Coordinates of C-alpha atoms in Angstrom, one line a residue:
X1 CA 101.6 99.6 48.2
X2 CA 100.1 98.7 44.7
X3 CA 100.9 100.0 41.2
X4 CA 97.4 101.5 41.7
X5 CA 97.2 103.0 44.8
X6 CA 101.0 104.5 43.8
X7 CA 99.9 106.3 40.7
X8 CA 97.1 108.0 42.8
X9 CA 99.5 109.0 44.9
X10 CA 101.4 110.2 42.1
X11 CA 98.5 112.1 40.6
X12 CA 97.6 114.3 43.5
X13 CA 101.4 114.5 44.8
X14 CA 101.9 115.9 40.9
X15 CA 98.9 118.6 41.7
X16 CA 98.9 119.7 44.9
X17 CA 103.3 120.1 43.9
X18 CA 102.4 121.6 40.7
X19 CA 99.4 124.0 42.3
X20 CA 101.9 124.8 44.9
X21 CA 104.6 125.8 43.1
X22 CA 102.6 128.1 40.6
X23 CA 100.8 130.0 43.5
X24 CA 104.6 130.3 45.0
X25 CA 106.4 132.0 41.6
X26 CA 102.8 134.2 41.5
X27 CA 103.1 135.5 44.9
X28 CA 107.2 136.1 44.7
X29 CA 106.5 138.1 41.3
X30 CA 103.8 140.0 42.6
X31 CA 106.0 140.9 46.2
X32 CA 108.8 141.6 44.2
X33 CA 106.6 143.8 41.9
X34 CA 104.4 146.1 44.4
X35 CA 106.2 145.8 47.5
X36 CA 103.0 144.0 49.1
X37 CA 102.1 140.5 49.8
X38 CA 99.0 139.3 47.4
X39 CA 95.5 138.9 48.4
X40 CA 92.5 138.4 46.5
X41 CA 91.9 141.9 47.1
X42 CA 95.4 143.5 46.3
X43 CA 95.7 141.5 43.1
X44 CA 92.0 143.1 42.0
X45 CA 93.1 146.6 42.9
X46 CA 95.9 146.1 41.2
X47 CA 94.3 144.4 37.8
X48 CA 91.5 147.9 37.8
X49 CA 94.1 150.0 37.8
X50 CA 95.5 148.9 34.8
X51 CA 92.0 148.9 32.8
X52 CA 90.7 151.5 30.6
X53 CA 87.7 153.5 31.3
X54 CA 84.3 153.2 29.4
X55 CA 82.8 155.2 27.3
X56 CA 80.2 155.8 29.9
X57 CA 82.6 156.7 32.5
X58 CA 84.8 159.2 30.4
X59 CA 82.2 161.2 29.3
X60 CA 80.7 161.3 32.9
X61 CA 84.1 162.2 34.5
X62 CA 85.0 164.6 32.0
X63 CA 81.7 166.7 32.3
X64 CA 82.2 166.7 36.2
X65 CA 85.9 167.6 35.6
X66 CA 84.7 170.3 33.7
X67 CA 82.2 171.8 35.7
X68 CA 84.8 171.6 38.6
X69 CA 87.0 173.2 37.2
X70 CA 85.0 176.4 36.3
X71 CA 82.2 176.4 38.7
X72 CA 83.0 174.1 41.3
X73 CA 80.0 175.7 43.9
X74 CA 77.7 174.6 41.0
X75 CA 77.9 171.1 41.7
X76 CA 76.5 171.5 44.9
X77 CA 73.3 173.0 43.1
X78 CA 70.4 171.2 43.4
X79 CA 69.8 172.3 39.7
X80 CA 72.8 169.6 39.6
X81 CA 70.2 166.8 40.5
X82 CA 69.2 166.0 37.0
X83 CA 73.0 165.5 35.4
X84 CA 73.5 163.4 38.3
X85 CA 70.7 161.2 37.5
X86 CA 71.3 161.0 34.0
X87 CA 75.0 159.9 34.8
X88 CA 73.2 157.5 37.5
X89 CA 71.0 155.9 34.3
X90 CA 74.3 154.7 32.8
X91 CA 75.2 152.1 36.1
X92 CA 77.7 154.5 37.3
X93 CA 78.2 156.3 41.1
X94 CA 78.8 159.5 42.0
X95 CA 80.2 160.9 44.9
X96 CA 81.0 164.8 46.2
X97 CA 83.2 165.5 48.6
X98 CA 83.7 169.1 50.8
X99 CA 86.5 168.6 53.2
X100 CA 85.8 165.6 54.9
X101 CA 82.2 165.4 54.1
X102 CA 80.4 163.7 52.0
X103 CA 77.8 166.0 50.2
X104 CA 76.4 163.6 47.7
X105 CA 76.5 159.9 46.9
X106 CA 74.7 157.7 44.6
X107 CA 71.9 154.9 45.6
X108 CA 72.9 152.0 47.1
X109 CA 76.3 153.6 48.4
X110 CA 77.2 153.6 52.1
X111 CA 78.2 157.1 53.7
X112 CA 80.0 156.0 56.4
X113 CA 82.3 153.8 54.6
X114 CA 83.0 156.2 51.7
X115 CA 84.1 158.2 54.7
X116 CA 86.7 155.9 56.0
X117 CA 87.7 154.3 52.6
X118 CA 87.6 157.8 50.4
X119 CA 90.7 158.5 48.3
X120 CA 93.5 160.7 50.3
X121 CA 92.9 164.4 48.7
X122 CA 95.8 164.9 45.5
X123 CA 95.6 168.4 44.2
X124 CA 97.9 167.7 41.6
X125 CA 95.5 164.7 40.1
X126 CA 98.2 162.4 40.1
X127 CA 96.2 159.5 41.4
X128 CA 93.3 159.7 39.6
X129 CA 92.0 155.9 38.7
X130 CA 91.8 153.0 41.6
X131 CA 89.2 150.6 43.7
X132 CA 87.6 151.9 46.6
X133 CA 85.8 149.1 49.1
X134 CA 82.6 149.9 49.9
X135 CA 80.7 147.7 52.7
X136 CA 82.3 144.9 51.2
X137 CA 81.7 145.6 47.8
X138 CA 84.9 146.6 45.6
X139 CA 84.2 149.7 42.9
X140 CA 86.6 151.3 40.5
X141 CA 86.8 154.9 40.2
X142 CA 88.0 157.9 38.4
X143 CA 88.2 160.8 41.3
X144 CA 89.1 164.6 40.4
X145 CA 90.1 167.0 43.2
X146 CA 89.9 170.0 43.5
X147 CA 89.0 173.5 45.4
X148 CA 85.8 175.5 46.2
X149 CA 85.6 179.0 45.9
X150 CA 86.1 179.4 49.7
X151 CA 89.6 177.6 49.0
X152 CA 88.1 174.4 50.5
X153 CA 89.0 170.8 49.4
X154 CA 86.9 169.0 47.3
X155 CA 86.4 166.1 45.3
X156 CA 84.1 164.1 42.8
X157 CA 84.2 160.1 42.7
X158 CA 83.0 158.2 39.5
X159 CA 82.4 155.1 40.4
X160 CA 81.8 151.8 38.7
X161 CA 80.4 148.5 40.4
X162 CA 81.9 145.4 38.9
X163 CA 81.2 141.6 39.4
X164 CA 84.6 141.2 41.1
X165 CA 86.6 138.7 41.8
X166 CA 85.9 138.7 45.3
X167 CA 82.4 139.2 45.5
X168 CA 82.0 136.5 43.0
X169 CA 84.0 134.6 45.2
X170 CA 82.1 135.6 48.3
X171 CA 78.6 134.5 46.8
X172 CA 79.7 131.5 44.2
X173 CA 83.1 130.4 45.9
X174 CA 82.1 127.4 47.9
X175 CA 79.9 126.2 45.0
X176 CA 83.1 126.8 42.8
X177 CA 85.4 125.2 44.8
X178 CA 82.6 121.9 45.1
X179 CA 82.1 122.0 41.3
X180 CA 86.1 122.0 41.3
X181 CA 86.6 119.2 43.7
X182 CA 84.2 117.1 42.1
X183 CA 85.7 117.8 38.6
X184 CA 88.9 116.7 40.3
X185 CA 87.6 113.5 41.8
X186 CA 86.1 112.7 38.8
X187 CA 88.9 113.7 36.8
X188 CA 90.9 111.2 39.4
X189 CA 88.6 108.4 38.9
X190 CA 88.4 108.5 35.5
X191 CA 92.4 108.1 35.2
X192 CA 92.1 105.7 37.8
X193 CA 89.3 103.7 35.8
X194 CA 91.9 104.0 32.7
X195 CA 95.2 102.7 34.5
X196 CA 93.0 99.7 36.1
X197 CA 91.8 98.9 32.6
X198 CA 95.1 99.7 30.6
X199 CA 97.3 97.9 33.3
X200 CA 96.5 96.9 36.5
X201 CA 93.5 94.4 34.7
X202 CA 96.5 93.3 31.9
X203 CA 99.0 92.6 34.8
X204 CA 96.3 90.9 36.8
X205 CA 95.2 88.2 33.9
X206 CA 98.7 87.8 33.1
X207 CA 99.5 86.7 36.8
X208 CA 96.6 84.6 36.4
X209 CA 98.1 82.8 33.9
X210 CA 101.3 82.8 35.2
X211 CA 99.5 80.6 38.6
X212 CA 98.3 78.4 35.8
X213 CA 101.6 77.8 34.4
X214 CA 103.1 77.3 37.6
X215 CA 100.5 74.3 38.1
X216 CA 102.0 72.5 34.8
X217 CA 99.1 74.0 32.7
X218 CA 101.9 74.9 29.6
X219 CA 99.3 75.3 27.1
X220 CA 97.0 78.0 29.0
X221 CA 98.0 81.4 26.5
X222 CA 98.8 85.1 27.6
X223 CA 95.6 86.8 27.4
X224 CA 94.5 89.3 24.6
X225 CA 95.0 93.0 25.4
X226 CA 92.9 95.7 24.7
X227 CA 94.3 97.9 21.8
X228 CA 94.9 100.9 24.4
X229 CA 96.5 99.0 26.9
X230 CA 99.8 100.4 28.2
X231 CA 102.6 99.8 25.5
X232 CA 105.1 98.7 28.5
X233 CA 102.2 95.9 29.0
X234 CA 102.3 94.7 25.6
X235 CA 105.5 94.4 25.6
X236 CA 105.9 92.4 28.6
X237 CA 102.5 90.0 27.7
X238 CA 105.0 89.5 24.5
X239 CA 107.8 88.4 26.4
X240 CA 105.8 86.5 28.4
X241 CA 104.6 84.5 25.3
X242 CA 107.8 84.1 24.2
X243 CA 109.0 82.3 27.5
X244 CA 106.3 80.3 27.2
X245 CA 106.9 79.1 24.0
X246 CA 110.5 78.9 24.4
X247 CA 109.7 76.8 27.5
X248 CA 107.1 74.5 25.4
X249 CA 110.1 74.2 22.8
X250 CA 112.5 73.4 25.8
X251 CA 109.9 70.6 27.3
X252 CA 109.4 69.0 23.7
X253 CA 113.0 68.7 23.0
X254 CA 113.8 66.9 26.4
X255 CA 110.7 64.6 25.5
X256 CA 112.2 64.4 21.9
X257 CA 115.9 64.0 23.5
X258 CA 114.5 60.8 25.8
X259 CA 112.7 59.7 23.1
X260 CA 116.1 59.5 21.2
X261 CA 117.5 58.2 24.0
X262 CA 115.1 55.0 24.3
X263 CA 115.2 54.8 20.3
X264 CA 118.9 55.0 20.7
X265 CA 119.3 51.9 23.3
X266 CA 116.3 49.5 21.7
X267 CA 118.5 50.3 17.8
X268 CA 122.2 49.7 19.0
X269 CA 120.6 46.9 21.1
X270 CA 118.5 45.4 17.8
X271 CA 121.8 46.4 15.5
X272 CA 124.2 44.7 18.1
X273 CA 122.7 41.8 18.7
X274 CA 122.7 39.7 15.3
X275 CA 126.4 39.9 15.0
X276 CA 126.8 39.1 18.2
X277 CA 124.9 36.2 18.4
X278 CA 126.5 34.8 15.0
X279 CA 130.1 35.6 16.4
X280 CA 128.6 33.4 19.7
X281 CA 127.3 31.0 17.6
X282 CA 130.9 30.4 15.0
X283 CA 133.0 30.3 17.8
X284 CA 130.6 27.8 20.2
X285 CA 130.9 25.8 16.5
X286 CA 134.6 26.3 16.9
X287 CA 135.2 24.9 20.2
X288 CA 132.5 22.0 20.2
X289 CA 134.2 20.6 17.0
X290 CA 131.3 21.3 14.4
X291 CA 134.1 22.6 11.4
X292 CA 136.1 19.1 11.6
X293 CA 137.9 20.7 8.2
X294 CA 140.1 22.7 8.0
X295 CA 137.7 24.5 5.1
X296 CA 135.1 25.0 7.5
X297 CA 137.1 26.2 10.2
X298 CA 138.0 28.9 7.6
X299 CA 135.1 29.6 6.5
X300 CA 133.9 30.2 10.6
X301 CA 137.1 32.5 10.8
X302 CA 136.5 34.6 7.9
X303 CA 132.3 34.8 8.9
X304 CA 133.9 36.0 12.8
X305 CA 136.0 38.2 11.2
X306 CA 133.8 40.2 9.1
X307 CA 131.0 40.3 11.9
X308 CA 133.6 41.7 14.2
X309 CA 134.7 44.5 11.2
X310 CA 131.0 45.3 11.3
X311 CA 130.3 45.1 15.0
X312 CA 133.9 47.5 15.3
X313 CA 132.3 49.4 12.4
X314 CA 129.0 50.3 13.9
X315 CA 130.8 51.4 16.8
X316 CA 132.6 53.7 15.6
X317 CA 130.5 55.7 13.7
X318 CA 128.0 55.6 16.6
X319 CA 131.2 57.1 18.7
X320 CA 131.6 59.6 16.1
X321 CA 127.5 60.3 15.8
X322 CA 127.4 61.0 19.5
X323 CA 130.6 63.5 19.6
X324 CA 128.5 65.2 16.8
X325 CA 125.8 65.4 18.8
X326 CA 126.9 66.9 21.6
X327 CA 129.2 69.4 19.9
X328 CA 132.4 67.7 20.7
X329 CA 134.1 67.5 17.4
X330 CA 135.9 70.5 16.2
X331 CA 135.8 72.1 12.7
X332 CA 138.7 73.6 11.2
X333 CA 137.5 75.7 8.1
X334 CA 139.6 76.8 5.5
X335 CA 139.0 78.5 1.9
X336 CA 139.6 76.2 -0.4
X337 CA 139.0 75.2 -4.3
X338 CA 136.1 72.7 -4.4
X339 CA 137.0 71.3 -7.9
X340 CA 140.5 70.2 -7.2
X341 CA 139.3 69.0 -3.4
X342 CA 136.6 66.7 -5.2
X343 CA 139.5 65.7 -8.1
X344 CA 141.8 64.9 -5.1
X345 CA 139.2 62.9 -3.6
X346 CA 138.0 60.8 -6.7
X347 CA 141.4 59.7 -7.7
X348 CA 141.9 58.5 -3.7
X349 CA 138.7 56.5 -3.8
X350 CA 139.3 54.6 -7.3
X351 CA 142.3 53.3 -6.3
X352 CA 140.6 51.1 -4.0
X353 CA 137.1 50.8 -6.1
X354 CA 138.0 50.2 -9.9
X355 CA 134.7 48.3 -10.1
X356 CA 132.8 51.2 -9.4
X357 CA 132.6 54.2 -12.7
X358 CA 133.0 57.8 -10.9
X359 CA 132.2 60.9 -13.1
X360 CA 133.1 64.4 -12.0
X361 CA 131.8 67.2 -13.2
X362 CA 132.9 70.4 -11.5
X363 CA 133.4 73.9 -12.0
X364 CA 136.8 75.5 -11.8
X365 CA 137.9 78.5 -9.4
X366 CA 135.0 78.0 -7.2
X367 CA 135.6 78.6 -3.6
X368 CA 134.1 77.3 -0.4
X369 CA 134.7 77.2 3.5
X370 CA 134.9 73.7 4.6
X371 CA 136.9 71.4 7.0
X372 CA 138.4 68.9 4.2
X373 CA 138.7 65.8 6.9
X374 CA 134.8 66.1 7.7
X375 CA 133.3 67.0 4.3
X376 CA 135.7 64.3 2.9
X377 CA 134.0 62.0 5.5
X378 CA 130.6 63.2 4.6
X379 CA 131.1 62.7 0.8
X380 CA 133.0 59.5 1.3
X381 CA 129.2 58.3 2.8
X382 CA 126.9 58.9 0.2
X383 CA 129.4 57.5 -2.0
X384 CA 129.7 53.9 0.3
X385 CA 126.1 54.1 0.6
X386 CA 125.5 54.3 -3.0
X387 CA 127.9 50.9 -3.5
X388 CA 125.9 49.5 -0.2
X389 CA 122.4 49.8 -2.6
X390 CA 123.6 49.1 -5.8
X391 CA 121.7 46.9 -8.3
X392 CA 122.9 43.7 -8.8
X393 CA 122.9 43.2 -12.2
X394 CA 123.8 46.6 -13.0
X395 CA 127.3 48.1 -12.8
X396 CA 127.1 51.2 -10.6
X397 CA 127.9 54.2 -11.9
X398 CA 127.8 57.8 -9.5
X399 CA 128.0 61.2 -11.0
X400 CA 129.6 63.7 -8.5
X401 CA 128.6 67.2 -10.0
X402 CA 129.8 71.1 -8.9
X403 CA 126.6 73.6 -9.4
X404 CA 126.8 77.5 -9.1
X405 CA 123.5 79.6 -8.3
X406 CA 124.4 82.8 -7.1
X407 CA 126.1 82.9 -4.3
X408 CA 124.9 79.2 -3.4
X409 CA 127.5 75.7 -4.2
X410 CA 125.6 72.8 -4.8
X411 CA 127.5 69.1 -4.7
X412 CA 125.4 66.5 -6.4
X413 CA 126.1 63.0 -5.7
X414 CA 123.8 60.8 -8.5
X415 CA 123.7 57.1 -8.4
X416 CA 122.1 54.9 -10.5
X417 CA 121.4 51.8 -7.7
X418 CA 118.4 50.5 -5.8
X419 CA 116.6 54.3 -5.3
X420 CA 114.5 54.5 -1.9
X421 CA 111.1 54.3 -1.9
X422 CA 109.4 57.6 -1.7
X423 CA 107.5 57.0 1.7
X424 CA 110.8 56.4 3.0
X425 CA 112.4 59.7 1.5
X426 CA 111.2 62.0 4.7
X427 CA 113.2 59.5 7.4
X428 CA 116.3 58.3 5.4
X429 CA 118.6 61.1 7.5
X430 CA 117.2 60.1 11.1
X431 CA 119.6 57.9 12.6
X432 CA 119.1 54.2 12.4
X433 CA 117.0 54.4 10.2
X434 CA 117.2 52.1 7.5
X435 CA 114.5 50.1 4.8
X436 CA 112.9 47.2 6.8
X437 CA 114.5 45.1 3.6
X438 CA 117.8 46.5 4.4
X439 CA 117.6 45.1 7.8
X440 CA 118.1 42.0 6.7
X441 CA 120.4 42.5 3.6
X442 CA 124.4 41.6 3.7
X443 CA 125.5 45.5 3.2
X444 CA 126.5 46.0 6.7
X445 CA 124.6 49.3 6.7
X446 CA 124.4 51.0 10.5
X447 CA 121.6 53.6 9.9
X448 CA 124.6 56.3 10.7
X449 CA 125.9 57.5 7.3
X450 CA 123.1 59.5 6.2
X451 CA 122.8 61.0 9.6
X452 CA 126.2 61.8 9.7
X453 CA 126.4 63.2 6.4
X454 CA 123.0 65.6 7.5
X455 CA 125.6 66.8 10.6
X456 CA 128.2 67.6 9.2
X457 CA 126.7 69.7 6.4
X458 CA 125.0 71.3 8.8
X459 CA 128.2 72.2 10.8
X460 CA 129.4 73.9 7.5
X461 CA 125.9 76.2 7.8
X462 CA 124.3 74.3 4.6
X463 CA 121.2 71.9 3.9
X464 CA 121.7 68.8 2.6
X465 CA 118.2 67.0 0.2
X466 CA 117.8 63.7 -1.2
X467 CA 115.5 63.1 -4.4
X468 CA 115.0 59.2 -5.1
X469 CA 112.7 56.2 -7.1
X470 CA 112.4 53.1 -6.4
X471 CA 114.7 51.2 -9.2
X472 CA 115.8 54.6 -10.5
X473 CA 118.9 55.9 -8.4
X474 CA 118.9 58.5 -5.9
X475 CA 120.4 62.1 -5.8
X476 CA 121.7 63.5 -2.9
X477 CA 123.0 67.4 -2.8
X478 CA 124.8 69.2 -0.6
X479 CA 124.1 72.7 -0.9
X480 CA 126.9 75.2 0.7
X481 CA 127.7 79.3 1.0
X482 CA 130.8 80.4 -1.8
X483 CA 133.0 81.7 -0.5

């Protein structure tokens, strides 16, 4: 069954229950109440009783009462006539009983079924107001009883004609119960007209474009709703977007992750190659006899032996980029003092590097959450790519500075070498990339550091940015959470 034809169901299983149940409680009350079981009929008898007289009708009943009481033979007068008629004027019935004889009754009354429907006789007036049927047609009366001056019963009906329920029923109840249907129907259709525009229309684009997708069309969008679509639906066109983009994301990262993967074999093959081929070349020189001296056969030695340093060198830092990239390196953080971490660091490196002038600037009791072998690493990097790019004629110089904004650490690394040219600036932390003229230069660079370095901060939940100029230095900071 569909979500349409199930909340019709719903609808009229929800009135015909609802109808149900009220008519159920109305009868059970109304049962427990009079002892009877309800009908139209009852349930009007019941409601007249209950109502006050008019104006017209006291005054009437209380001058027949009266006249009863003192001179009952006079209502059988024909002098009587005229008060009759005047009480007649007002839309009210009267009718005079002797015994069981009608004596008088108003127009448009029926004798014989005043007979059969007249009150039972009370001399005590305790029953005085009620409805009496009258060929079909239900008046309310006032009756007073009472006794001729022969001792015989009597009584005097004042009787009031009302549009009842049931003979409005009788003459308007099929027309009623037509008008009713049809406000029902329409009632039906109209909610029927909102769910298929609130929902089912919603649901039926979205599956539309659901086909679409399915197809490989991954750029078709969720349709727009109408503002008083269902809020279940807008929720659900919303996650649908979402999947959608998240699978978009999903299919331009495994196009960006193959991408990598070509980039990744045509640079290690590109980076491998040249010393490769000069290790080839030295030791083919070696075994054909080229180095006859014992100079040049040092010379080939020492050129085999730095190609291999760099061909091990490139290796392992690609080994180490790829355990990055797929998560398989583990961090072990721990609070510690960045000055004397940086201090420690400095005095390491110079041992080894007195030709190079180190400044440190940092800022004491300052705290950060770092893994010392890793950030170590990842300082250690910009600082051997700084020596890698230094000017020639120009002793380098690096400035490693500690900077406090708020609850942000930054770590500035400043050199005073080659700078990169600013077109460059946007690529520098992609992997293998490097300057087209430092290609071909004798630094040794493998396109790694930079990359590495951009990993690793990011590890530690920072940002790492480089500012640079051609011929001016470059600046690299590492920006980090205190502790």
């Amino acid at each position: 069954m569909t979500i349409k034809n199930r909340f019709l169901t719903s609808y009229i299983g929800g009135i015909v229950i609802a109808s149900v149940s009220i008519l159920s409680i109305l009868c059970i009350v109304f049962y427990v109440t009079t002892g009877a079981v309800p009908t139209p009929k009852t349930l009007y008898q019941t409601f007249t009783k209950q109502r006050s007289l008019s104006p017209e009708e006291e005054l009437a009943y209380v001058e027949l009462r009266n006249i009863a009481k003192q001179d009952p033979d006079n209502l059988l007068v024909e002098d009587m006539q005229t008060k009759l008629q005047q009480i007649e004027d007002k839309s009210l019935g009267v009718v005079i009983r002797r015994e069981e004889e009608i004596v008088y009754y108003s127009k448009g009354l029926v004798e014989k079924s005043l007979i059969v429907h007249f009150p039972i006789f009370d001399a005590n007036n305790i029953e005085t107001k009620g409805t009496i049927d009258n060929a079909g047609a239900l008046y309310r009366y006032i009756k007073f009883d009472f006794y001729y001056s022969d001792k015989s019963k009597g009584s005097v009906l004042v009787l009031k004609k009302e549009n009842s329920l049931l003979d409005f029923l009788t003459k308007w109840g099929i027309l009623i119960i037509f008008i009713i249907l049809l406000v029902a129907i329409a009632a039906m259709l109209f909610l029927n007209q909102l769910l298929h525009k609130t929902i089912i229309t919603p649901l039926e684009s979205l599956g539309h474009t659901m086909s679409e997708i399915r197809q490989g069309d991954l750029m078709i969008e969720a349709p727009s709703l109408p503002t008083n679509t269902a809020r279940e639906v807008h929720e659900l066109s919303a996650n649908f977007e979402s999947m959608r983009s998240a699978l978009l994301d999903s299919i331009q990262e495994q196009r960006n992750l193959e991408k990598n993967r070509k980039d990744l074999i045509a640079n290690i093959s590109h980076d491998l190659k040249t010393p490769i081929t000069t290790i080839i070349g030295y030791v083919e020189g070696l075994q054909e006899g080229v180095a006859e001296t014992p100079e040049k056969r040092a010379k080939y030695l020492k050129t085999i032996h730095s190609k291999s340093l760099a061909l091990n060198r490139l290796i392992e830092e690609l080994f180490l980029y790829s355990k990055f990239d797929a998560e398989a390196v583990q961090f072990h953080f721990e609070r510690i003092q960045i000055g004397k971490f940086l201090t420690h660091m400095v005095e390491e490196f110079q041992l080894d590097n007195r030709d190079v002038q180190l400044v440190l600037h940092v800022v004491k009791d300052v705290y950060i959450n770092i893994d010392r072998m890793q950030m170590n690493r990842a300082i250690t990097n910009l600082i051997e790519n700084s020596m890698k790019f230094k000017k020639p004629a120009e002793p380098l110089r690096i400035l490693i500075e500690v900077i406090v904004r708020d609850d942000l650490v930054e770590i500035v690394v400043k050199d005073n070498g080659q700078g990169i040219e600013e077109h460059q600036l946007p690529y520098v932390f992609e992997r293998f990339y490097r300057g087209e003229e430092a290609r071909t230069s004798t630094t040794g660079g493998s396109g790694l550091g930079l990359a590495i370095v951009k990993q690793i901060v990011e590890k530690h939940n920072g940002h790492v940015n480089i500012e640079s100029k051609l011929h001016y230095g470059t600046t690299v900071t590492i920006i980090l959470e205190k502790a």
